[in-house]
JSON list of C-alpha atoms in Angstrom, two decimals:
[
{"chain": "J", "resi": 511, "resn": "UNK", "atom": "CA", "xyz": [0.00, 0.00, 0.00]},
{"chain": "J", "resi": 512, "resn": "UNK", "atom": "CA", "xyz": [1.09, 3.20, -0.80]},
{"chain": "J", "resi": 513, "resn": "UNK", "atom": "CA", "xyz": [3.25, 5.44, 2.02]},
{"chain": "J", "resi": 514, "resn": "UNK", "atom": "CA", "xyz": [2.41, 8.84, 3.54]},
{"chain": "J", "resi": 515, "resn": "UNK", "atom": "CA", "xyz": [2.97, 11.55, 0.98]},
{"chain": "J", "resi": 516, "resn": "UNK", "atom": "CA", "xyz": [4.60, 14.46, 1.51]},
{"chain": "J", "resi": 517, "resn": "UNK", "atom": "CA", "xyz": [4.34, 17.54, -1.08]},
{"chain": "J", "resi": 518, "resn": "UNK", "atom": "CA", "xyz": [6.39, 19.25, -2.15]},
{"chain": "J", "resi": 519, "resn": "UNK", "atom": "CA", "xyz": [10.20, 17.91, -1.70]},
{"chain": "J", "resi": 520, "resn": "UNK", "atom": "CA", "xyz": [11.90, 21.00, -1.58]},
{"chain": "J", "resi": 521, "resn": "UNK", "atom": "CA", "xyz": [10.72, 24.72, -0.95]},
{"chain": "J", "resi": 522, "resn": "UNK", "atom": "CA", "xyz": [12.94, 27.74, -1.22]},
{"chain": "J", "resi": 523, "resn": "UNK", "atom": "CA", "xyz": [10.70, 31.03, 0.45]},
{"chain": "J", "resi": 524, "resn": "UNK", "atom": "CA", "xyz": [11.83, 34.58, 1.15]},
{"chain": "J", "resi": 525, "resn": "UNK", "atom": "CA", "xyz": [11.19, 36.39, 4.39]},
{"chain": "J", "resi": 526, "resn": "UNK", "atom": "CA", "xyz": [7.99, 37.40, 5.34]},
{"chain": "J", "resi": 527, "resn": "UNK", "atom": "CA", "xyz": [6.28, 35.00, 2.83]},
{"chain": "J", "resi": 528, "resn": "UNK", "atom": "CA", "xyz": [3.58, 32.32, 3.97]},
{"chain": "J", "resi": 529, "resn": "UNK", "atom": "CA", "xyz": [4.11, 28.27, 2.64]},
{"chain": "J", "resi": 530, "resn": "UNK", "atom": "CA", "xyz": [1.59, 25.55, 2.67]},
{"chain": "J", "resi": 531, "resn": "UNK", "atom": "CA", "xyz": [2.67, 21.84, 2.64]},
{"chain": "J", "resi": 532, "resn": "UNK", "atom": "CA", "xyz": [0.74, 18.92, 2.33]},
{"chain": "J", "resi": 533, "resn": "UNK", "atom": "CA", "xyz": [0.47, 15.72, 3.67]},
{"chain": "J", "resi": 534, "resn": "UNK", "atom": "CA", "xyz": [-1.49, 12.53, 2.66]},
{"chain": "J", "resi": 535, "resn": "UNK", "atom": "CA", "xyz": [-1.68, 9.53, 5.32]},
{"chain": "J", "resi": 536, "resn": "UNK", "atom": "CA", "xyz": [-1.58, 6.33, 4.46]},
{"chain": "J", "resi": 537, "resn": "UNK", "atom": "CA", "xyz": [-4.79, 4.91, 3.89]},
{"chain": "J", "resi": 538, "resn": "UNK", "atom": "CA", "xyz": [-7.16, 4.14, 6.52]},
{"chain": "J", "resi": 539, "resn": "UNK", "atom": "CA", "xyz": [-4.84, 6.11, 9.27]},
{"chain": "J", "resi": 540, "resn": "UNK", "atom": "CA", "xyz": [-6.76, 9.54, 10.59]},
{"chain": "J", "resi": 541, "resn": "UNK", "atom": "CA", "xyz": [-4.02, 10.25, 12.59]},
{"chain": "J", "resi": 542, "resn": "UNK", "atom": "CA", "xyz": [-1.66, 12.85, 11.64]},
{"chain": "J", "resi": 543, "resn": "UNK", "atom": "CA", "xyz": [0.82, 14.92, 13.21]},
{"chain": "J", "resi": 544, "resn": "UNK", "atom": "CA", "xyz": [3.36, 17.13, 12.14]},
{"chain": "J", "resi": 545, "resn": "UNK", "atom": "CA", "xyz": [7.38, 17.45, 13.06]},
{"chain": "J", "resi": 546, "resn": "UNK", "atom": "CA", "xyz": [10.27, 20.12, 12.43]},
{"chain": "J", "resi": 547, "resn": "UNK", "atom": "CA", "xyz": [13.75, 19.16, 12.12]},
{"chain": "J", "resi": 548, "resn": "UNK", "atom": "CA", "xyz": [16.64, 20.99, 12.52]},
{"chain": "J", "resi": 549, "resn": "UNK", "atom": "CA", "xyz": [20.36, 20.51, 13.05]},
{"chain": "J", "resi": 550, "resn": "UNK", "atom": "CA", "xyz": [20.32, 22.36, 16.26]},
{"chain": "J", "resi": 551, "resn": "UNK", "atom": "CA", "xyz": [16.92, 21.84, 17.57]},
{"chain": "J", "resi": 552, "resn": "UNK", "atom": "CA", "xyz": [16.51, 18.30, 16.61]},
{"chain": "J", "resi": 553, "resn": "UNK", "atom": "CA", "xyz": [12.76, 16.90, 15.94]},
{"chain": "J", "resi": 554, "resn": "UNK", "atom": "CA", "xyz": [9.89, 19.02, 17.10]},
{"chain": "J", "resi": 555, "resn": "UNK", "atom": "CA", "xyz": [6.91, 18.18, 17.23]},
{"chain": "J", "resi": 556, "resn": "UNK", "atom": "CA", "xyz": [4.38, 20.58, 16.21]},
{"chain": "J", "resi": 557, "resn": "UNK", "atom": "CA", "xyz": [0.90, 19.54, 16.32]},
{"chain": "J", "resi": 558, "resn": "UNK", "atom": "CA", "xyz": [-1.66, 16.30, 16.02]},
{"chain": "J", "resi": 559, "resn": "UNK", "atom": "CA", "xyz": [-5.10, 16.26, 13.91]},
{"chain": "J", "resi": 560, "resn": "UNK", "atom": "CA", "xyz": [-7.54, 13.77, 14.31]},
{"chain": "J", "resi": 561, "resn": "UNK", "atom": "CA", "xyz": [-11.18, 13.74, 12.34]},
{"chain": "J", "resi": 562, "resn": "UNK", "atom": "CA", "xyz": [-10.50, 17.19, 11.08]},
{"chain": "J", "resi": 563, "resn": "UNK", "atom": "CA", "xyz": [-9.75, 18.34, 14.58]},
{"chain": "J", "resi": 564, "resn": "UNK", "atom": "CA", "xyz": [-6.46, 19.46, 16.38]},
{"chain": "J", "resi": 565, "resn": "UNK", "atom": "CA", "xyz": [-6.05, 17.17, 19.21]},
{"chain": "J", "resi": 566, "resn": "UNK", "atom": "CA", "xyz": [-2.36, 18.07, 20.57]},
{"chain": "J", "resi": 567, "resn": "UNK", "atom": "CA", "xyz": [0.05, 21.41, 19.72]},
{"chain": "J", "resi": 568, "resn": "UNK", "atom": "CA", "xyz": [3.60, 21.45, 20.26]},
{"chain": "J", "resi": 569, "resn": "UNK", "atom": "CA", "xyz": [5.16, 24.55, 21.64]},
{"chain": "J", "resi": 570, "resn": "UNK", "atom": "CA", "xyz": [5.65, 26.40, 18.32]},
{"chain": "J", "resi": 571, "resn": "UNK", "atom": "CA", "xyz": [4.15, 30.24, 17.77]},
{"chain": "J", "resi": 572, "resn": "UNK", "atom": "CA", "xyz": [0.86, 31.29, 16.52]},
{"chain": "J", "resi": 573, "resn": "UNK", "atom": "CA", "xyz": [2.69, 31.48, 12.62]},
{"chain": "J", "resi": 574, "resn": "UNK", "atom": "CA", "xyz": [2.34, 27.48, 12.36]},
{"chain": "J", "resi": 575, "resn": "UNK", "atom": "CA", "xyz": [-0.80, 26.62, 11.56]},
{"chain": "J", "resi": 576, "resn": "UNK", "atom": "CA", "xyz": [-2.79, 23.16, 10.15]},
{"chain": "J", "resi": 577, "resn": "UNK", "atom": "CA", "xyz": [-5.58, 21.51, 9.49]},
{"chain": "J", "resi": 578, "resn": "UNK", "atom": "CA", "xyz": [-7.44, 18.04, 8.88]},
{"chain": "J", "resi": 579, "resn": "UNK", "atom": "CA", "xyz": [-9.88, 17.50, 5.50]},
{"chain": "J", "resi": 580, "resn": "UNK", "atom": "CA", "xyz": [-12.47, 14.88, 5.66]},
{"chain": "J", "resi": 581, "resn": "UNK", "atom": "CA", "xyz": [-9.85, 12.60, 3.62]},
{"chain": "J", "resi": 582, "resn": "UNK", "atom": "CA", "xyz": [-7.33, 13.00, 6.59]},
{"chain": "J", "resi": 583, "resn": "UNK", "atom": "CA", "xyz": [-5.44, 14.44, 4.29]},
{"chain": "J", "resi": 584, "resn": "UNK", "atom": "CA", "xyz": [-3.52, 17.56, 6.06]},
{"chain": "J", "resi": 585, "resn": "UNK", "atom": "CA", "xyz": [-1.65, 21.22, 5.66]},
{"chain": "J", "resi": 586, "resn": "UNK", "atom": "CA", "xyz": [0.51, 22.88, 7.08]},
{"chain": "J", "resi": 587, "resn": "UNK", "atom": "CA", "xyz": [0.93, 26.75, 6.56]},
{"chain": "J", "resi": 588, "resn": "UNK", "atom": "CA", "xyz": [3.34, 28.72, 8.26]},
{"chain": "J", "resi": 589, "resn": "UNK", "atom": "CA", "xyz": [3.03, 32.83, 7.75]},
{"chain": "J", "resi": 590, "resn": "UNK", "atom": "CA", "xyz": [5.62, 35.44, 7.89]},
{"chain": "J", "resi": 591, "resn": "UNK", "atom": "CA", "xyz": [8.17, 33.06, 7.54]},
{"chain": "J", "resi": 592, "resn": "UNK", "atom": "CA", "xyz": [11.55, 33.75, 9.05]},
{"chain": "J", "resi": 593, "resn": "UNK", "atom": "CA", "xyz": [15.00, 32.39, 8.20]},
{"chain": "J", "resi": 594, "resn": "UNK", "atom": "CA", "xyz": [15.09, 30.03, 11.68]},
{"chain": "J", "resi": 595, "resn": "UNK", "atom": "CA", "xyz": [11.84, 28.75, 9.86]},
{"chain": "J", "resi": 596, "resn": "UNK", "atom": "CA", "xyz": [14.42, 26.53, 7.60]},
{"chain": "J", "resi": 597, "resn": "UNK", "atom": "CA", "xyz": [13.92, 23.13, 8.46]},
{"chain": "J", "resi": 598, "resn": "UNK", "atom": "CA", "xyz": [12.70, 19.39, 7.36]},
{"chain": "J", "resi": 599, "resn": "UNK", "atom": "CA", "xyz": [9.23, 19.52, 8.07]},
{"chain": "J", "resi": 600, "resn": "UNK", "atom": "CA", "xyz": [8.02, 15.82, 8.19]},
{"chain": "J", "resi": 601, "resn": "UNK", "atom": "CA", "xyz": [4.57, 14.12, 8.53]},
{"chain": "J", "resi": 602, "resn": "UNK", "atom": "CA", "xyz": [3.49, 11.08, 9.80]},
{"chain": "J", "resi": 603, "resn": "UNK", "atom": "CA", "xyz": [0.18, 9.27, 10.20]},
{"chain": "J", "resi": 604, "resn": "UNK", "atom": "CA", "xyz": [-1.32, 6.61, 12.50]},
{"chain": "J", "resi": 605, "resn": "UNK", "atom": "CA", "xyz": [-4.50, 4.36, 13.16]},
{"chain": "J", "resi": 606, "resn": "UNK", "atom": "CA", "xyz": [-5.69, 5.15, 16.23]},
{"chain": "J", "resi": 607, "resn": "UNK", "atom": "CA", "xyz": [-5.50, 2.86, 19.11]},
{"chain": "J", "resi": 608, "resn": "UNK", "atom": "CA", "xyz": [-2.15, 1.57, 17.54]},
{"chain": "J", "resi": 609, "resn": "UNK", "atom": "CA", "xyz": [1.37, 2.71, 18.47]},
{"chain": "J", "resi": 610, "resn": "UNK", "atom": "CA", "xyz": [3.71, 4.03, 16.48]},
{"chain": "J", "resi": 611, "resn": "UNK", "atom": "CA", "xyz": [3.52, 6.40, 13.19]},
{"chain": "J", "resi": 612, "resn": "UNK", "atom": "CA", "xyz": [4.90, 6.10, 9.91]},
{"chain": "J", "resi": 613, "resn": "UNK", "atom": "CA", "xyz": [6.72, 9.12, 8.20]},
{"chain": "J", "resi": 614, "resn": "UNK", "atom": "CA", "xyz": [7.39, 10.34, 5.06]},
{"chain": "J", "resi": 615, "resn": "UNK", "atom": "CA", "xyz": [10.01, 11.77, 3.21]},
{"chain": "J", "resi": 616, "resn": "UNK", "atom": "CA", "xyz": [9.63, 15.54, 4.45]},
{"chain": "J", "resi": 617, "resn": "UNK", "atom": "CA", "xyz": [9.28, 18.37, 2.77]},
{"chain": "J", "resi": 618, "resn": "UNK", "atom": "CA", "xyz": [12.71, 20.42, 2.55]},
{"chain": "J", "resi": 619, "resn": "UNK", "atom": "CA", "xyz": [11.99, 24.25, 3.55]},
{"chain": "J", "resi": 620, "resn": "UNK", "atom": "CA", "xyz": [14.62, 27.03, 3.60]},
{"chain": "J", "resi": 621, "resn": "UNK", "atom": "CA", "xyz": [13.87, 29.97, 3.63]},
{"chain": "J", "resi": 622, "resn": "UNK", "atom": "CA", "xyz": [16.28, 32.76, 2.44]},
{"chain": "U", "resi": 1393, "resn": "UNK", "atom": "CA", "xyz": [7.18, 16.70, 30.44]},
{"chain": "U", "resi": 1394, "resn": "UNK", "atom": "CA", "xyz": [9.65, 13.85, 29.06]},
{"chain": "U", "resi": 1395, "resn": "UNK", "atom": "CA", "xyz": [13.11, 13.57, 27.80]},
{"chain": "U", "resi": 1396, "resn": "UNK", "atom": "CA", "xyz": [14.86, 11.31, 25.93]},
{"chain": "U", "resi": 1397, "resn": "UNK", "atom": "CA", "xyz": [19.28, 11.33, 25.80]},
{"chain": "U", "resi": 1398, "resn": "UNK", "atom": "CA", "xyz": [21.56, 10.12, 23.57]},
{"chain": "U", "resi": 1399, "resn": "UNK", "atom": "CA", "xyz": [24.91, 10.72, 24.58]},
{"chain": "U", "resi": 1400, "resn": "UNK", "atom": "CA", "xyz": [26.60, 9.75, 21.61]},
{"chain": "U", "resi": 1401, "resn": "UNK", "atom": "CA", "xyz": [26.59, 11.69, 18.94]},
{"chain": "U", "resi": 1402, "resn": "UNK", "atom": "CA", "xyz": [28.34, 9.25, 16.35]},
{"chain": "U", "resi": 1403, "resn": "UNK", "atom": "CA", "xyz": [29.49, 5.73, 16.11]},
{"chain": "U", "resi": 1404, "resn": "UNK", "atom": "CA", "xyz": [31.36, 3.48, 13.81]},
{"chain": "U", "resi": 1405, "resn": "UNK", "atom": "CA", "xyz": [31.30, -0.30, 13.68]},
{"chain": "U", "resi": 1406, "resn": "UNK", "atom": "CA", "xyz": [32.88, -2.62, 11.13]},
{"chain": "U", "resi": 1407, "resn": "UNK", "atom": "CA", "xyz": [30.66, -4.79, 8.40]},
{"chain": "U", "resi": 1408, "resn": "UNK", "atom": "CA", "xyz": [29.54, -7.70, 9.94]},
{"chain": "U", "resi": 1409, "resn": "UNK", "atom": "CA", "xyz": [30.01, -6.71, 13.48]},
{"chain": "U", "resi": 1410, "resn": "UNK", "atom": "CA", "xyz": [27.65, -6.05, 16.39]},
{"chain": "U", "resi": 1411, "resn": "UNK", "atom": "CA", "xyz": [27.06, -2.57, 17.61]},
{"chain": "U", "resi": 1412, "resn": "UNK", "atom": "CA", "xyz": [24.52, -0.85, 20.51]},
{"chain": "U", "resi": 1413, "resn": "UNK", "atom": "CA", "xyz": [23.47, 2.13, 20.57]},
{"chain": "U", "resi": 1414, "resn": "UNK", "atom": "CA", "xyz": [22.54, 4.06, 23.97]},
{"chain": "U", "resi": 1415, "resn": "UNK", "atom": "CA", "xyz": [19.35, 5.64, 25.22]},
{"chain": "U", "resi": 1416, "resn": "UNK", "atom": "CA", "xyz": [17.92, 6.77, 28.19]},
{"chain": "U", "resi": 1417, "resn": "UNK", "atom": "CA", "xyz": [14.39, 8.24, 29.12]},
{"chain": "U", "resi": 1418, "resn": "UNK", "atom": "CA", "xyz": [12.90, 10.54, 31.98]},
{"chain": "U", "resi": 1419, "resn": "UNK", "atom": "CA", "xyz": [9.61, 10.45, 32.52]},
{"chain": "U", "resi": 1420, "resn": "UNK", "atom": "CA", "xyz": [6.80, 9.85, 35.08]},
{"chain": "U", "resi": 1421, "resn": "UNK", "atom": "CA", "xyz": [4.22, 7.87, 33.44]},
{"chain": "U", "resi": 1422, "resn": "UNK", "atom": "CA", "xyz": [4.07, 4.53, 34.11]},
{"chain": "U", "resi": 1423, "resn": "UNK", "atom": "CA", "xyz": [2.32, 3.46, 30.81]},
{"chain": "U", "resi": 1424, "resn": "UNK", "atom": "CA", "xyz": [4.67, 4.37, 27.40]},
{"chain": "U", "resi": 1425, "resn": "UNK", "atom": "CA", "xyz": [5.86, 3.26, 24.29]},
{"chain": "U", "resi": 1426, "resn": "UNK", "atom": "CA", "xyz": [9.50, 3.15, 23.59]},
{"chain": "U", "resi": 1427, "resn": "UNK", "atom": "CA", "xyz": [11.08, 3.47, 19.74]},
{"chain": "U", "resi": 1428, "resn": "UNK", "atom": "CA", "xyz": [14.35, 3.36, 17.48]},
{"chain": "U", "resi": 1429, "resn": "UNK", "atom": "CA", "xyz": [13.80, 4.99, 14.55]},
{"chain": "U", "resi": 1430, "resn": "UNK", "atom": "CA", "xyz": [16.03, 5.23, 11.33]},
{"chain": "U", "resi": 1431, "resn": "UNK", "atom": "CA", "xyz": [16.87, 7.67, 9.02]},
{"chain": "U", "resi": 1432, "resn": "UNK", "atom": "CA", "xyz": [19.03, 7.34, 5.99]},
{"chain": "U", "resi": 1433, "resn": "UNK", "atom": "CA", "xyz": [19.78, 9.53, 3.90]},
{"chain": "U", "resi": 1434, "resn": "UNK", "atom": "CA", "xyz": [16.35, 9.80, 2.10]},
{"chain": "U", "resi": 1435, "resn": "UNK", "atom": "CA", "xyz": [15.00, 11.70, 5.40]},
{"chain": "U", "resi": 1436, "resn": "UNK", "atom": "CA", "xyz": [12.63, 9.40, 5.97]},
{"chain": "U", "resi": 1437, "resn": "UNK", "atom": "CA", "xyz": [12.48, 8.02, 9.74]},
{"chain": "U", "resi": 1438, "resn": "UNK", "atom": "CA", "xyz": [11.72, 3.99, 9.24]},
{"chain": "U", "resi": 1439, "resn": "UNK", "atom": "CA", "xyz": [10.20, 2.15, 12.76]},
{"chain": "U", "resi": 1440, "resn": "UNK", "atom": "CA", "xyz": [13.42, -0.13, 13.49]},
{"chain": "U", "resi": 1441, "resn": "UNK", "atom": "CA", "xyz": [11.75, -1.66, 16.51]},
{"chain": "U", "resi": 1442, "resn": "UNK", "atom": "CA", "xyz": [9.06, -0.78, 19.39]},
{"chain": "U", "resi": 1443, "resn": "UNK", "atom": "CA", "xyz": [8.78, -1.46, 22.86]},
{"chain": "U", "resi": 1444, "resn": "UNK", "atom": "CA", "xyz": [5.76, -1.57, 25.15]},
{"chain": "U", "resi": 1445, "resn": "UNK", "atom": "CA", "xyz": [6.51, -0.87, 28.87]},
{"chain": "U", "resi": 1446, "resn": "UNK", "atom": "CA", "xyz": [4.47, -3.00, 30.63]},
{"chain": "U", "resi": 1447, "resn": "UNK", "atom": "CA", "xyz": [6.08, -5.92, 28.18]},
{"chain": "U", "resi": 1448, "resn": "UNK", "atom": "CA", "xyz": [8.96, -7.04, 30.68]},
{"chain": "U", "resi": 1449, "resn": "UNK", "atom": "CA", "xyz": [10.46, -9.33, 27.47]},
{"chain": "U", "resi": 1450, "resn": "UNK", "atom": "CA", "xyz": [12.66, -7.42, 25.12]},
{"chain": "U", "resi": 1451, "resn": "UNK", "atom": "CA", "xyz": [11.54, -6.72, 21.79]},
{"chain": "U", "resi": 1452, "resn": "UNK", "atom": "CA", "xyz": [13.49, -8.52, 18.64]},
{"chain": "U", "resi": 1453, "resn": "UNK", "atom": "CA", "xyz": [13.03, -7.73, 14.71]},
{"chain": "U", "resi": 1454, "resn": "UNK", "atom": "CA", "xyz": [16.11, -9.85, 12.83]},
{"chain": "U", "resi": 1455, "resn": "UNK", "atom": "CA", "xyz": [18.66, -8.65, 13.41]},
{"chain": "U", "resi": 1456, "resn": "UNK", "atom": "CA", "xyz": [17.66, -5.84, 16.15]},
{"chain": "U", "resi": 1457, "resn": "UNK", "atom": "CA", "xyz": [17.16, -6.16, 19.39]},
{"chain": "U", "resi": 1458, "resn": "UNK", "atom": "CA", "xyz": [16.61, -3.62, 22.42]},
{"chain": "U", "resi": 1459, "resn": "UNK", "atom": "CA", "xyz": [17.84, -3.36, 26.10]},
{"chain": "U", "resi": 1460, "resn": "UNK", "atom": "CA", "xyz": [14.84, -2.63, 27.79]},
{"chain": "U", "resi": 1461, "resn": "UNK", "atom": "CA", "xyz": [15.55, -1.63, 31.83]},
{"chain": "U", "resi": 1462, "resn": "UNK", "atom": "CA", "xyz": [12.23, -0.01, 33.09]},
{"chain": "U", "resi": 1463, "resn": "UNK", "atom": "CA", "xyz": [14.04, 1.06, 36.77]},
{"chain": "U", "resi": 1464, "resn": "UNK", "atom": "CA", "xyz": [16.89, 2.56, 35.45]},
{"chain": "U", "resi": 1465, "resn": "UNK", "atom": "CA", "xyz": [14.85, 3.75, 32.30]},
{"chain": "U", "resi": 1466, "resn": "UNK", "atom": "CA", "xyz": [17.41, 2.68, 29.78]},
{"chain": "U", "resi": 1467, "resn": "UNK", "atom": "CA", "xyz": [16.60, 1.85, 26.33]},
{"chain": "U", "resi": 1468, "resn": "UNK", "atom": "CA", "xyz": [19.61, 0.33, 24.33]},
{"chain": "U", "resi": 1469, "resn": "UNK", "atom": "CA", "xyz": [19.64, -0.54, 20.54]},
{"chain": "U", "resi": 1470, "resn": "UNK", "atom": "CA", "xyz": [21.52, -3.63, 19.30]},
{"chain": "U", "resi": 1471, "resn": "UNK", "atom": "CA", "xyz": [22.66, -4.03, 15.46]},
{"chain": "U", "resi": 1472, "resn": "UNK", "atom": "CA", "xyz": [23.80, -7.51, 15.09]},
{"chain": "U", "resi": 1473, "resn": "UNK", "atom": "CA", "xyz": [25.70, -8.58, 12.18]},
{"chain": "U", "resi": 1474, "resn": "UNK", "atom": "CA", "xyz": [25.82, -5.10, 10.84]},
{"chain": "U", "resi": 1475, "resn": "UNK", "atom": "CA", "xyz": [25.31, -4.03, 7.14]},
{"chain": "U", "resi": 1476, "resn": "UNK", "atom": "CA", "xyz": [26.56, -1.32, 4.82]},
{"chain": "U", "resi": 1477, "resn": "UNK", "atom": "CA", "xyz": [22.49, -0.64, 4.95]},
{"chain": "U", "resi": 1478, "resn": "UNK", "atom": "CA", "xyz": [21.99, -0.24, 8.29]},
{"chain": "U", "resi": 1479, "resn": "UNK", "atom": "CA", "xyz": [24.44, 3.52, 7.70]},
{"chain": "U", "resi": 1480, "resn": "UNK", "atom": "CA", "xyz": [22.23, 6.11, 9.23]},
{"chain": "U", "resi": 1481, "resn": "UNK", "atom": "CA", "xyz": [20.93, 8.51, 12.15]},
{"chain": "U", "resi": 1482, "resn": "UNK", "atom": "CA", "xyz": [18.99, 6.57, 14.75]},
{"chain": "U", "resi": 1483, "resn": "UNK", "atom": "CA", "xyz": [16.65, 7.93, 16.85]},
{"chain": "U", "resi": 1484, "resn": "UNK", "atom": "CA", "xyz": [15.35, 6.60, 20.34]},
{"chain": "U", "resi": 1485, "resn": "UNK", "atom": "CA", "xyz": [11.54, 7.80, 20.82]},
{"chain": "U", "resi": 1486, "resn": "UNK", "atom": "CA", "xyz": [9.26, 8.06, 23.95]},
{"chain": "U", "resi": 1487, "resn": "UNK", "atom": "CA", "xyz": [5.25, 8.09, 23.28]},
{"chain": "U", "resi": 1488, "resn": "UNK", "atom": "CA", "xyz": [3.04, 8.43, 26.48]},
{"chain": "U", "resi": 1489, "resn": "UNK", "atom": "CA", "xyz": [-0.03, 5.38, 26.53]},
{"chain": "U", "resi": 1490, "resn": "UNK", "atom": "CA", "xyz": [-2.76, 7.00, 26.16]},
{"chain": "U", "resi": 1491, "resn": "UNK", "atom": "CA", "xyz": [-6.34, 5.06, 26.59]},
{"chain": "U", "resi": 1492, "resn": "UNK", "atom": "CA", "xyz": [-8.11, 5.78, 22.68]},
{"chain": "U", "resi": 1493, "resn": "UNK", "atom": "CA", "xyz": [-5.66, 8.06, 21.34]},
{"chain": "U", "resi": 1494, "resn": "UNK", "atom": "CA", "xyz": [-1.88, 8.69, 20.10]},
{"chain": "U", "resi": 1495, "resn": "UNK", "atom": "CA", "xyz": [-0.45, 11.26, 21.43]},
{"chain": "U", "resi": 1496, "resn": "UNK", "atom": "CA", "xyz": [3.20, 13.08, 20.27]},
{"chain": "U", "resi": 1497, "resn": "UNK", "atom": "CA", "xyz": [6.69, 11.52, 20.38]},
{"chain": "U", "resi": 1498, "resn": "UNK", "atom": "CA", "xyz": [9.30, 13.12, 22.11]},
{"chain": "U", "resi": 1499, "resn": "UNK", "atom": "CA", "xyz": [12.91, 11.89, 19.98]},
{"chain": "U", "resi": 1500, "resn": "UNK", "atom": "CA", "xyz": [16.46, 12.22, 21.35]},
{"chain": "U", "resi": 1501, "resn": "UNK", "atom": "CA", "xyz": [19.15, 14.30, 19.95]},
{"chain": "U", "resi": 1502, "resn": "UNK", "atom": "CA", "xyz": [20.25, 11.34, 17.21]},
{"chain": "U", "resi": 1503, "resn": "UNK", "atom": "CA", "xyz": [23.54, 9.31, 16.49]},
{"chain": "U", "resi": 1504, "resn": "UNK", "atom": "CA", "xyz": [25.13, 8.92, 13.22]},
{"chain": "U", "resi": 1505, "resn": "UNK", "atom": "CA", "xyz": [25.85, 5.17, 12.85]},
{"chain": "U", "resi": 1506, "resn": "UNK", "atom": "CA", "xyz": [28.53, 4.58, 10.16]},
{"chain": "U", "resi": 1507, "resn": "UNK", "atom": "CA", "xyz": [29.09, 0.94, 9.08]},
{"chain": "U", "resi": 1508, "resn": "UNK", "atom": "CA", "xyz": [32.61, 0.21, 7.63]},
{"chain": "U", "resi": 1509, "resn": "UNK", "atom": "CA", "xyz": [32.84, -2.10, 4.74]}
]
């Protein structure tokens, strides 16, 4: 069966500009949460959506945003961006009740 | 809130060979999940192996196997018979159980493993 999707691969942004990435979850999951990596910070995460709703938020400002579709597919959209905004922003999705998530590739954001 | 070390920041082991790789977890709950995690080059993080806390037997998949000592919350990787395959950063994970729901992992810093040929 087919993976969770990330989209795009790579993003290059300027300052001040808003992105939008998308995930798809693997099929049947409706689980899906979101992490930043960086070199310095390490893996983040940033927040969980379940049934179209946000269930858990990591401790990231008001700039990072997401939501849920009835498809569990989900975005991401972060506004004004800044340079320390350059990271790997990955996705993973889960069936509930079970442990563990699977990931995808990422998408690759830097921001210059 | 929970935290998860790894003190080593790289390792190197020779083809063939057996290496561990260290982890060790803070936390208060008495319910969790316990990960390794992969990632190659590709970026994306592969489930190596998971761990159930109230399982006192140690996980196994082929040719990993963890470490698992609840007191002294430690949480070690071993790579068995190591291959030129197994050359990425591994991460140790933490999940809280909780009853109907996932909730967010907490990872450790990483360590590059580097397998020799």
């Amino acid at each position: 069966k087919a993976g969770v999707t990330q989209t795009p691969r790579y993003l290059i942004k300027t300052r001040g500009q808003q992105v939008t990435l998308s995930c798809s979850p693997i099929s049947g999951h409706r689980s899906v949460s979101w992490y930043q990596q960086t070199p310095g910070q390490g893996l983040q995460f940033l927040f969980e959506y379940f049934s179209e709703t946000q269930r858990n938020k990591g401790n990231f400002p008001g700039r990072f945003s997401g939501r849920q579709f009835s498809n569990s597919r989900s975005e991401m959209n972060v506004s004004t961006l800044e340079l320390g905004d350059s990271a790997l922003y990955l996705c993973a999705s889960s069936l509930v009740g079970l442990s563990g998530y699977t990931f995808g590739s990422g998408t690759r954001l830097t921001v210059v | 809130a929970q935290t998860v070390t790894q003190s080593q920041p790289e390792m190197s082991v020779q083809e063939a060979e057996t290496v561990t790789l260290s982890c060790t977890y803070d936390t208060s709950e008495s319910n969790y999940y316990l990960f390794w995690y992969k990632q190659p080059p590709s970026r994306q993080m592969i489930l190596v192996i998971r761990q159930e806390a109230y399982k006192q037997q140690n996980a196994t998949e082929n040719r990993f196997s963890v470490n698992f000592q609840k007191a002294a919350k430690s949480f070690s990787l071993k790579i068995s018979d190591s291959q030129l395959g197994d050359t990425a950063m591994y991460f140790c994970a933490f999940m809280p159980l909780l009853t109907g729901a996932n909730s967010k992992l907490t990872f450790g810093k990483g360590i590059t493993l580097s397998v020799r040929p």
